[in-house]
Coordinates of C-alpha atoms and ligand atoms in Angstrom, one line a residue:
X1 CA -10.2 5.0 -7.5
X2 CA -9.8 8.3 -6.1
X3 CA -6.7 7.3 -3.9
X4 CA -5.7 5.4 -7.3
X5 CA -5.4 8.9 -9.4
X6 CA -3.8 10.4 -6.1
X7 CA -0.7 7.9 -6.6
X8 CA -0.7 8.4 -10.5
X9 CA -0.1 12.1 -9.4
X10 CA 2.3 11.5 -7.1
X11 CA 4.2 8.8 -9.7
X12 CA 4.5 11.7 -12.4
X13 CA 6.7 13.4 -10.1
X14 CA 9.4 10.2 -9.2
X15 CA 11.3 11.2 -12.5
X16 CA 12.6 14.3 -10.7
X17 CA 12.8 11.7 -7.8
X18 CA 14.4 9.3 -9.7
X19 CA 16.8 11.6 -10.7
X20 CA 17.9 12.9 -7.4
X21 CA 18.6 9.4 -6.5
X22 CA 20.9 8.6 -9.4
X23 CA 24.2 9.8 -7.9
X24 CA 23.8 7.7 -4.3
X25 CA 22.8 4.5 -6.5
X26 CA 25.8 4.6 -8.2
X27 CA 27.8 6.1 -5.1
X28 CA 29.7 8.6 -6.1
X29 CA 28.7 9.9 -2.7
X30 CA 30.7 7.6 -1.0
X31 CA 28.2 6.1 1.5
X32 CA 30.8 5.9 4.6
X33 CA 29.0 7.2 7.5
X34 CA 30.2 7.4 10.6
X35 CA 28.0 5.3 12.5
X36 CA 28.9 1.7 12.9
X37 CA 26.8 -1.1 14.4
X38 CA 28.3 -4.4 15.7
X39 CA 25.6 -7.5 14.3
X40 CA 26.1 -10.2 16.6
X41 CA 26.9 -12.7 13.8
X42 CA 29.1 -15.8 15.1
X43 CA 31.2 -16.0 11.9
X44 CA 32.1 -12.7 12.4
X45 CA 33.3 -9.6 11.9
X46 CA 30.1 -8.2 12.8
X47 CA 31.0 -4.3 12.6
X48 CA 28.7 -3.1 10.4
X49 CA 28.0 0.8 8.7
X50 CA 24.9 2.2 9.2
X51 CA 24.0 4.5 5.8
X52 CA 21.8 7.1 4.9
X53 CA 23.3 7.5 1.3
X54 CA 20.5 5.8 -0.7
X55 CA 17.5 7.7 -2.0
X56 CA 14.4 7.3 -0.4
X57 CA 16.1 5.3 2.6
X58 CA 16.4 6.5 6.2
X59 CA 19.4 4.8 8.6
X60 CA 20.2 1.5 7.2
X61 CA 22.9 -1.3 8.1
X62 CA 25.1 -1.2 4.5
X63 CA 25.6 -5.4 4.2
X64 CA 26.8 -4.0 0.2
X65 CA 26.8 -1.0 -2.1
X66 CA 26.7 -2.4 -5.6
X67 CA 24.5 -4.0 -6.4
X68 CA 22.4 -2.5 -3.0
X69 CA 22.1 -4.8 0.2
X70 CA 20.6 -2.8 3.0
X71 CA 19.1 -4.2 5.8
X72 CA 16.8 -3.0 8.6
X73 CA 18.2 -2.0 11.7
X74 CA 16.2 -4.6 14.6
X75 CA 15.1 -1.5 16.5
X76 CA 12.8 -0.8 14.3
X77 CA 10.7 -3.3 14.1
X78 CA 9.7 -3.0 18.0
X79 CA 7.8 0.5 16.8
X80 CA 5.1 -1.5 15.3
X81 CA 3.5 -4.3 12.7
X82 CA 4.3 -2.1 9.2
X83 CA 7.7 -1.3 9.0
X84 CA 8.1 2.1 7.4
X85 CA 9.2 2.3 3.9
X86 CA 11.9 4.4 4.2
X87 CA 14.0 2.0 6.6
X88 CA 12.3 -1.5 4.7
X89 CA 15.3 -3.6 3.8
X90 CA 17.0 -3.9 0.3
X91 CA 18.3 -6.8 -1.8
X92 CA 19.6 -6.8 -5.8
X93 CA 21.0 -9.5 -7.6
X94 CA 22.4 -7.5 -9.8
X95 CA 24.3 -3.8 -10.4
X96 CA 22.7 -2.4 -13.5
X97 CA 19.4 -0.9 -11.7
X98 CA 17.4 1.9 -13.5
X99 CA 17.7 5.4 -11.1
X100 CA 15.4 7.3 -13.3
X101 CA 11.8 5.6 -14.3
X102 CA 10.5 7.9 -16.8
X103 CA 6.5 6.7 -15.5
X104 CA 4.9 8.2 -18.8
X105 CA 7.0 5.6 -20.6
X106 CA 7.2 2.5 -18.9
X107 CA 4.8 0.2 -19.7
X108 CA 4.2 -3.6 -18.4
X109 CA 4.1 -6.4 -21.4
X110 CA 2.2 -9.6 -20.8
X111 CA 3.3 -11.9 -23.1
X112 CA 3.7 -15.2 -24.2
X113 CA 1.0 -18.4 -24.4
X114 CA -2.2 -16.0 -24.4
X115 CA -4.5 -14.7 -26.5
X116 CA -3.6 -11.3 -26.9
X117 CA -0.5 -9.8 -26.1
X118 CA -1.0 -6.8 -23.9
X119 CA 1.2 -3.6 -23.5
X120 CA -0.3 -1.4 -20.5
X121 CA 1.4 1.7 -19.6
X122 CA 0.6 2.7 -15.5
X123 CA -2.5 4.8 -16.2
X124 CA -3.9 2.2 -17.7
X125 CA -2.7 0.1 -14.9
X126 CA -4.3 2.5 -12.6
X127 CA -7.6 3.1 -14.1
X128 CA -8.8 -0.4 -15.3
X129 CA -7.9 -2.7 -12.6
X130 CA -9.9 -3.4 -9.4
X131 CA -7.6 -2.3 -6.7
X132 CA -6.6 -4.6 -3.4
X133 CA -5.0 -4.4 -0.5
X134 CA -3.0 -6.8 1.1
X135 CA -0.4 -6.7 4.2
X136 CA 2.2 -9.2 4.1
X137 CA 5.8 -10.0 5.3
X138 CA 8.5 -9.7 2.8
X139 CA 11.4 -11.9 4.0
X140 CA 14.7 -12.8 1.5
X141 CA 15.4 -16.0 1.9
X142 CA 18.7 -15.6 3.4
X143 CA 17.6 -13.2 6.6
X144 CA 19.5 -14.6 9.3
X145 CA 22.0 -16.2 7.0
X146 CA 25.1 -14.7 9.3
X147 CA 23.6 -17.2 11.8
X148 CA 24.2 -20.2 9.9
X149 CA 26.9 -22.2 11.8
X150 CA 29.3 -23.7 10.2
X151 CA 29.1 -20.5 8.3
X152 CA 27.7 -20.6 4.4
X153 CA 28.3 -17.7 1.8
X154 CA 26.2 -15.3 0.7
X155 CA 24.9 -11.8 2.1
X156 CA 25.6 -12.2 6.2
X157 CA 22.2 -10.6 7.4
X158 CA 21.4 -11.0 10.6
X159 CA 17.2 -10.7 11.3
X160 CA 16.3 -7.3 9.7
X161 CA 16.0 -8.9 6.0
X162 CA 12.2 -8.6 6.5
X163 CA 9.8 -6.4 6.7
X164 CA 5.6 -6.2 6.5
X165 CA 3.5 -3.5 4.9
X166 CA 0.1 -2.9 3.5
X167 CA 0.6 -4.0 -0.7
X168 CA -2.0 -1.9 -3.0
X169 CA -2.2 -2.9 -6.7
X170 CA -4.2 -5.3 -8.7
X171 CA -5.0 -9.2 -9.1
X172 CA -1.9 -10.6 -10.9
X173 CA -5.2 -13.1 -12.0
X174 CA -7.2 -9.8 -13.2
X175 CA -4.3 -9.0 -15.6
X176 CA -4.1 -12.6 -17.1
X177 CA -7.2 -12.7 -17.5
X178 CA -7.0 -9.8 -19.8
X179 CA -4.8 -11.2 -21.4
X180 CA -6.7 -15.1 -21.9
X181 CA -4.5 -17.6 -20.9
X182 CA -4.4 -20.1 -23.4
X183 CA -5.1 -24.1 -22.4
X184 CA -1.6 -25.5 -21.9
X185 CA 0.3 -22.7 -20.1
X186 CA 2.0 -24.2 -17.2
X187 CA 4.3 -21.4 -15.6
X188 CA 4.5 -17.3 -15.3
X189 CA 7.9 -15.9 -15.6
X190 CA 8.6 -12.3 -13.8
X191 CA 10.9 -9.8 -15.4
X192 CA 12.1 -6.5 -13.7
X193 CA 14.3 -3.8 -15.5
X194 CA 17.9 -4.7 -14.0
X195 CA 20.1 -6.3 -15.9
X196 CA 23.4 -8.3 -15.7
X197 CA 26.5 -6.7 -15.4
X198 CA 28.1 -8.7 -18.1
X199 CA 26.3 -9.5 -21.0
X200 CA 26.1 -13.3 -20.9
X201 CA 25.7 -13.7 -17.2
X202 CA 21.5 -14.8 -16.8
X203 CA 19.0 -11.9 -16.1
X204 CA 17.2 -12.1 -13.2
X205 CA 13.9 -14.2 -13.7
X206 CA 11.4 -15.8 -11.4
X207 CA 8.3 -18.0 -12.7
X208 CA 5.5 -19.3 -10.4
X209 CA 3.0 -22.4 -11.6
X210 CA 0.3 -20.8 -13.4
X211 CA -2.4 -22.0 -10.6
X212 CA -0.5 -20.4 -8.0
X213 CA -0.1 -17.1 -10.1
X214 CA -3.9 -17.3 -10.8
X215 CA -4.9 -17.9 -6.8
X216 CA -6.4 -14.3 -6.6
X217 CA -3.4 -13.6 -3.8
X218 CA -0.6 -12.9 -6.4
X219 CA -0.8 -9.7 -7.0
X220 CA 1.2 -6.9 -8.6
X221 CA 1.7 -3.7 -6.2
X222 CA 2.0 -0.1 -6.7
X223 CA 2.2 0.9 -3.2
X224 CA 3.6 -0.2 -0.1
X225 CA 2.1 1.2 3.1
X226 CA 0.0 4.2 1.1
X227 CA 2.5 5.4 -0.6
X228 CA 4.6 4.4 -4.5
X229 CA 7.0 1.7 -3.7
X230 CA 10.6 3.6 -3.1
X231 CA 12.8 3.3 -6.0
X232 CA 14.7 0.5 -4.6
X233 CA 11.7 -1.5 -3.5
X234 CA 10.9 -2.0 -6.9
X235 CA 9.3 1.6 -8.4
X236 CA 6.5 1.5 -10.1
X237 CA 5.5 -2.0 -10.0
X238 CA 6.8 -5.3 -7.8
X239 CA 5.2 -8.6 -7.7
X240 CA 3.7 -9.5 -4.1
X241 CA 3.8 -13.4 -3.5
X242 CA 1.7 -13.7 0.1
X243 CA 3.3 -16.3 1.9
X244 CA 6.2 -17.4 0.1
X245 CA 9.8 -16.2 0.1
X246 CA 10.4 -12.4 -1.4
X247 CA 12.7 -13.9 -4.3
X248 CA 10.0 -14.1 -6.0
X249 CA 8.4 -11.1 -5.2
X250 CA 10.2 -9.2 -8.6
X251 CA 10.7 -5.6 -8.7
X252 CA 10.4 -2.9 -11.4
X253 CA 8.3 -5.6 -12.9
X254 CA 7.9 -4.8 -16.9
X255 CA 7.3 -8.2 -18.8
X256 CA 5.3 -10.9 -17.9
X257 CA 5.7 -14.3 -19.8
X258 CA 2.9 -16.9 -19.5
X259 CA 4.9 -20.2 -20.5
X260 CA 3.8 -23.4 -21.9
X261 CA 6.8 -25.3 -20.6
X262 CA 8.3 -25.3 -17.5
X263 CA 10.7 -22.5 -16.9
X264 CA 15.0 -23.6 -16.7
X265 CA 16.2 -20.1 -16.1
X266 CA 18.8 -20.4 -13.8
X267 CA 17.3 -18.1 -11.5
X268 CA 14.1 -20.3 -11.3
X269 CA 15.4 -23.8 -11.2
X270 CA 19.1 -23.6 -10.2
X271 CA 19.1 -20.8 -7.7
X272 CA 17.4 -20.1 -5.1
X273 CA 16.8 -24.2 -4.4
X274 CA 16.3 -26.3 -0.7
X275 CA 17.4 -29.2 0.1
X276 CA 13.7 -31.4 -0.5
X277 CA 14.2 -32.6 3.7
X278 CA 12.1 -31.8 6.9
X279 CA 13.1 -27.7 7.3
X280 CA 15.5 -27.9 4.4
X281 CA 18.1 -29.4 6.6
X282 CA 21.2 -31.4 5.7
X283 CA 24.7 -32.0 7.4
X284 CA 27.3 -30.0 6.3
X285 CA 28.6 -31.4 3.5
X286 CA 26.1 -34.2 2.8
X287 CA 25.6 -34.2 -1.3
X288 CA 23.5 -36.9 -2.1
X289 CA 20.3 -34.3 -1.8
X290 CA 17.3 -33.4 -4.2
X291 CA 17.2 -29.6 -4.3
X292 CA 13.7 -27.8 -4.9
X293 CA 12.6 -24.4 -5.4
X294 CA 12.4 -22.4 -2.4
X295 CA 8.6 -21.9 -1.7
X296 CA 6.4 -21.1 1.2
X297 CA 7.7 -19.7 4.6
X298 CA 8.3 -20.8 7.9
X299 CA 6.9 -19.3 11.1
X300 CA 9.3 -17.2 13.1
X301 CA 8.8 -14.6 16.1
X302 CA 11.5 -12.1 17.7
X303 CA 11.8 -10.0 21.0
X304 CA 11.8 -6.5 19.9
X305 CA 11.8 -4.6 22.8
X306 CA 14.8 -6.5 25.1
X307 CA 18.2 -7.1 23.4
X308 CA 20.8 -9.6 24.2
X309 CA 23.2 -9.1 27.2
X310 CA 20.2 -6.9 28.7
X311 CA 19.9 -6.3 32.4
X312 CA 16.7 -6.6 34.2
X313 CA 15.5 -6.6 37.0
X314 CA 15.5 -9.8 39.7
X315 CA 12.1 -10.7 41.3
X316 CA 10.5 -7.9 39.0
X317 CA 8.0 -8.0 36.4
X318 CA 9.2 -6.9 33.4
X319 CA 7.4 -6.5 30.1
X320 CA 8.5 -8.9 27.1
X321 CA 7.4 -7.4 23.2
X322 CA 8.0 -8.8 19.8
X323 CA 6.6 -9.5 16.4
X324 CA 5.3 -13.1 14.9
X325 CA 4.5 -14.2 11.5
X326 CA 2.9 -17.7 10.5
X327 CA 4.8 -18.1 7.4
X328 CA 2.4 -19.0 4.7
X329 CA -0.6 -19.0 7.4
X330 CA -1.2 -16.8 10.6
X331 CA -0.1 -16.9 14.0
X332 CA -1.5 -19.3 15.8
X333 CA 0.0 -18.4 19.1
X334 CA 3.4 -17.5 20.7
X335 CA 4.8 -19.1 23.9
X336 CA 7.8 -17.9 25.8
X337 CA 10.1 -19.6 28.1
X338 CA 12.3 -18.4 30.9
X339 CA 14.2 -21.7 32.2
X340 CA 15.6 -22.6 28.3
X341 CA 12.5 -24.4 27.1
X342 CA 11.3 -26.9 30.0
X343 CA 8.4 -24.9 30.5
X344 CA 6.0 -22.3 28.4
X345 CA 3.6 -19.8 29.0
X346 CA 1.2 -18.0 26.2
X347 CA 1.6 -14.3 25.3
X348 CA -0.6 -12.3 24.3
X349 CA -1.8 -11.3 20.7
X350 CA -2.3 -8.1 19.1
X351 CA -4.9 -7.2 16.8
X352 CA -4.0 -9.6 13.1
X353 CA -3.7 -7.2 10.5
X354 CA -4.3 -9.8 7.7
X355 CA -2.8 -13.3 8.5
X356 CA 0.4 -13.1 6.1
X357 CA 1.7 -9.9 8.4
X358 CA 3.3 -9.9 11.3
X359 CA 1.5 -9.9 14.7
X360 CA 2.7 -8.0 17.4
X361 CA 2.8 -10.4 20.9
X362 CA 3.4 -9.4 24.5
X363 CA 3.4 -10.4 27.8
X364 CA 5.3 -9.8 31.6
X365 CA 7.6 -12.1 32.9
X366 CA 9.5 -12.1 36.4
X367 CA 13.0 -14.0 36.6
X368 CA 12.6 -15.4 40.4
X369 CA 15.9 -14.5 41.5
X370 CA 19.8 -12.7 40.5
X371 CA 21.7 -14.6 37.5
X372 CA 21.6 -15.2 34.0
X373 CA 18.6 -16.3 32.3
X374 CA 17.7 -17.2 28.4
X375 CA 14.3 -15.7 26.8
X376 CA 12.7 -18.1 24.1
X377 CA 10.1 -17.0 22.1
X378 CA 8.0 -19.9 20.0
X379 CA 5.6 -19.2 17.2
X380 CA 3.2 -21.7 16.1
X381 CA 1.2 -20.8 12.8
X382 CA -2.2 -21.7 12.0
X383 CA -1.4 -24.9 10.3
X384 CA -0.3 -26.0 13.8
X385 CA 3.4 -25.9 12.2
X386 CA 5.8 -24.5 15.1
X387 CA 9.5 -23.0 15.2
X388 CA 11.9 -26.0 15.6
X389 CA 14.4 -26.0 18.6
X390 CA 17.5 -26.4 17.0
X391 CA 18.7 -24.4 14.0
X392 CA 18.2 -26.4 10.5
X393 CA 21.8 -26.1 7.9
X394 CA 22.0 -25.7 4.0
X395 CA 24.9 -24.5 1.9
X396 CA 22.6 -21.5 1.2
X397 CA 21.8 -20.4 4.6
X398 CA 18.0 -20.7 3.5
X399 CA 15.1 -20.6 5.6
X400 CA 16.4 -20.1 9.3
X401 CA 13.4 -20.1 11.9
X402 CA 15.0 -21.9 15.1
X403 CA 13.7 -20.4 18.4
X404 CA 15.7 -17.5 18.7
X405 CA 17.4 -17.1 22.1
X406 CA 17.7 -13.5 24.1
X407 CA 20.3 -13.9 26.8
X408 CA 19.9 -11.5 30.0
X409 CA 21.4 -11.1 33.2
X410 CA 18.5 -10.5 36.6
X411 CA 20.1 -8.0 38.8
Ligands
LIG514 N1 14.0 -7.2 -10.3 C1 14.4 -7.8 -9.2 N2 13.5 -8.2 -8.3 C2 13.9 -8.8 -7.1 C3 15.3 -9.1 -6.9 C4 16.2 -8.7 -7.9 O1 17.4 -8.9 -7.8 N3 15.7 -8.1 -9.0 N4 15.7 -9.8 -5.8 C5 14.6 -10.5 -5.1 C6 15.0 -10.9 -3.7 S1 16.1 -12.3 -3.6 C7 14.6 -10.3 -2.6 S2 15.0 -10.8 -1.1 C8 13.6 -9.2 -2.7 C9 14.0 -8.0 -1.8 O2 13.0 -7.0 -1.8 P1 13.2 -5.6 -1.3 O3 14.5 -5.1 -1.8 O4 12.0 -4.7 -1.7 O5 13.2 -5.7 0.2 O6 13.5 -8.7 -4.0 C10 13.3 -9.7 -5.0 N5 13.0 -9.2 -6.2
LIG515 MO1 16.4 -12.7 -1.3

């Protein structure tokens, strides 16, 4: 509890904080820096700005500036397993965003089919809720969408739409509990405090199956890697949803409502759905498909430390790094391949820092002699589930986890 009261200090100063971000939310700053970075995206154009003009955020990639779509330059994630909050990537539905939480006001309602309706402002939050810790990967649905081929609209992220850290805050279960469920409820819906930019366009909504929002992993976070969430992570509170896609993860969380039917907010059942096929794959332009929510993720793994079109050396050994995550389970183990996928080897595994995160792998490779050469890395989770070979398609550009290639040239 002591590092609790710690963070409610430190939260009674993000007014002032708040504040100072207000005029780079809203941009009056314009945010054109002068440093560009070319994404390699195939639909092109993949000249993107790199921006330092939000509050709270180190160099970002700008993919939009109202409502906020920031992504994580890739560099970063070769530093380490917890990607530092002030460069974790940033995703809004929708323009109207609070820039100044005033945190001796807000307060987080649980509503709806319980027993008691609760109102609980954040030192209540802080002082009567068991505390836990969880690290998990955050990862928008979308990251990699600029990928998809033939090309699908949306925000064109390339891979930095992710990001793990260590989530502190309290048993979504805990809280309902509280609050008594009553018999009956079937669904949880998530509110945050944006809103719409017009008035009858739907708020931003996400519900989880009350058994699922009750599994003890749920939880609702006030801190992200030790320290309050920044302002456009979701300040003060965001839901953490280990293992499944961060559209659900909601941010600036005030109002939870504990359903008795199931939820038809177009946010929950019309947006944000997959095509119900192996890896939520279709042709391009096939129709006759049931859609689904989105739901758990997929295992993926990256090489951090080597980009495309890099040189190395012929008849060398040469050190291959990256980062892993199991999806809705933990690494099981990564295999790379130097001859395009006729023959794999194991890496190595760092240390698992809880098995939603991501793992760090490694390993030394030599390419026998001078040419050009293609690096595969393959993740396969614990539930023996393994990155696919060929890239999976849907109008959303949801769910990408094909083998990602790293072409180099031995010299
Ligand atoms: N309140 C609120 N929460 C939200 C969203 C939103 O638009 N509003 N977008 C969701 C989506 S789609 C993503 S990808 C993640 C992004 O989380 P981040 O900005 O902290 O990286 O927030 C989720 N939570
Ligand atoms: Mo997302």
């Amino acid at each position: 509890m002591a590092e609790n009261s710690a963070l409610l200090h430190t939260m009674t100063r993000r007014r002032l904080l708040g504040a100072a971000g207000t005029a780079a939310l809203t941009l009056t700053k314009p945010a054109w820096a002068q440093t560009m970075i070319d994404l390699p995206l195939p639909g092109g154009p993949g000249a993107r700005q790199i921006t330092t003009a939000f509050p709270q955020k180190g160099p970002m990639i700008l993919q939009r500036t109202r409502p906020p779509l920031l992504e994580t330059p890739f560099e970063v994630f070769d530093k380490g397993v917890f990607t530092p909050n002030d460069q974790f990537y940033v995703r809004w539905h929708w323009a109207v965003i609070p820039t100044d939480i005033d945190v001796a006001k807000f307060s987080l309602t649980v509503r709806g089919h319980v027993n008691q309706t609760l109102t609980l402002s954040l030192n209540d939050i802080l002082k009567g809720l068991p505390s836990v810790e969880i690290p998990a990967v955050n990862q928008c649905s979308g990251n990699s969408r600029g990928f998809f081929e033939p090309r699908v609209p949306g925000g064109e992220w390339a891979n930095g739409a992710m990001g793990n850290a260590r989530w502190t805050g309290f048993r979504l279960r805990d809280l309902l509990d509280k609050a008594g469920v009553k018999p009956g409820a079937v669904q949880v819906r998530f509110k945050g405090l944006d809103e719409p930019v017009v008035a009858d366009a739907p708020q931003f909504m996400k519900s989880l199956d009350i058994d699922h929002a009750r599994d003890g992993e749920v939880m609702v976070a006030y801190a992200m890697n030790g320290e309050q969430l920044p302002l456009v992570n979701g300040f003060p509170l965001r839901l953490v949803v280990p293992g499944w896609y961060a559209t659900y993860w909601v941010k600036m969380l005030a109002d939870i409502e504990v359903l008795d039917q199931p939820d038809t907010n177009y946010w929950t059942k019309v947006a944000y759905t997959i095509p119900d096929t192996p890896h939520a794959s279709i042709e391009p332009g096939q129709t006759d498909v049931k859609m689904i929510p989105i739901n758990r993720m997929v295992p993926r793994s990256f090489v951090t430390n080597i980009p495309s079109g890099q040189k190395v050396k012929a008849a060398a050994q040469t050190t291959l790094r990256g980062i892993a995550f199991g999806g809705d389970c933990g690494v099981a183990s990564v295999d790379y391949s130097i001859d395009r996928g006729k023959s794999w080897r194991q890496t190595q595994l760092g240390e698992e820092q809880g098995k939603y995160g991501f793992r760090q792998f490694e390993t030394r490779f030599t390419l026998p002699s001078p040419g050009a050469y293609t690096l595969l890395t393959r993740c396969t989770n614990s539930n023996g589930v393994a990155q696919p070979e060929t890239p999976n398609w849907n109008p959303a550009g949801f769910m990408r986890n094909v083998v990602e290639p790293v072409d180099v040239i031995a010299a």
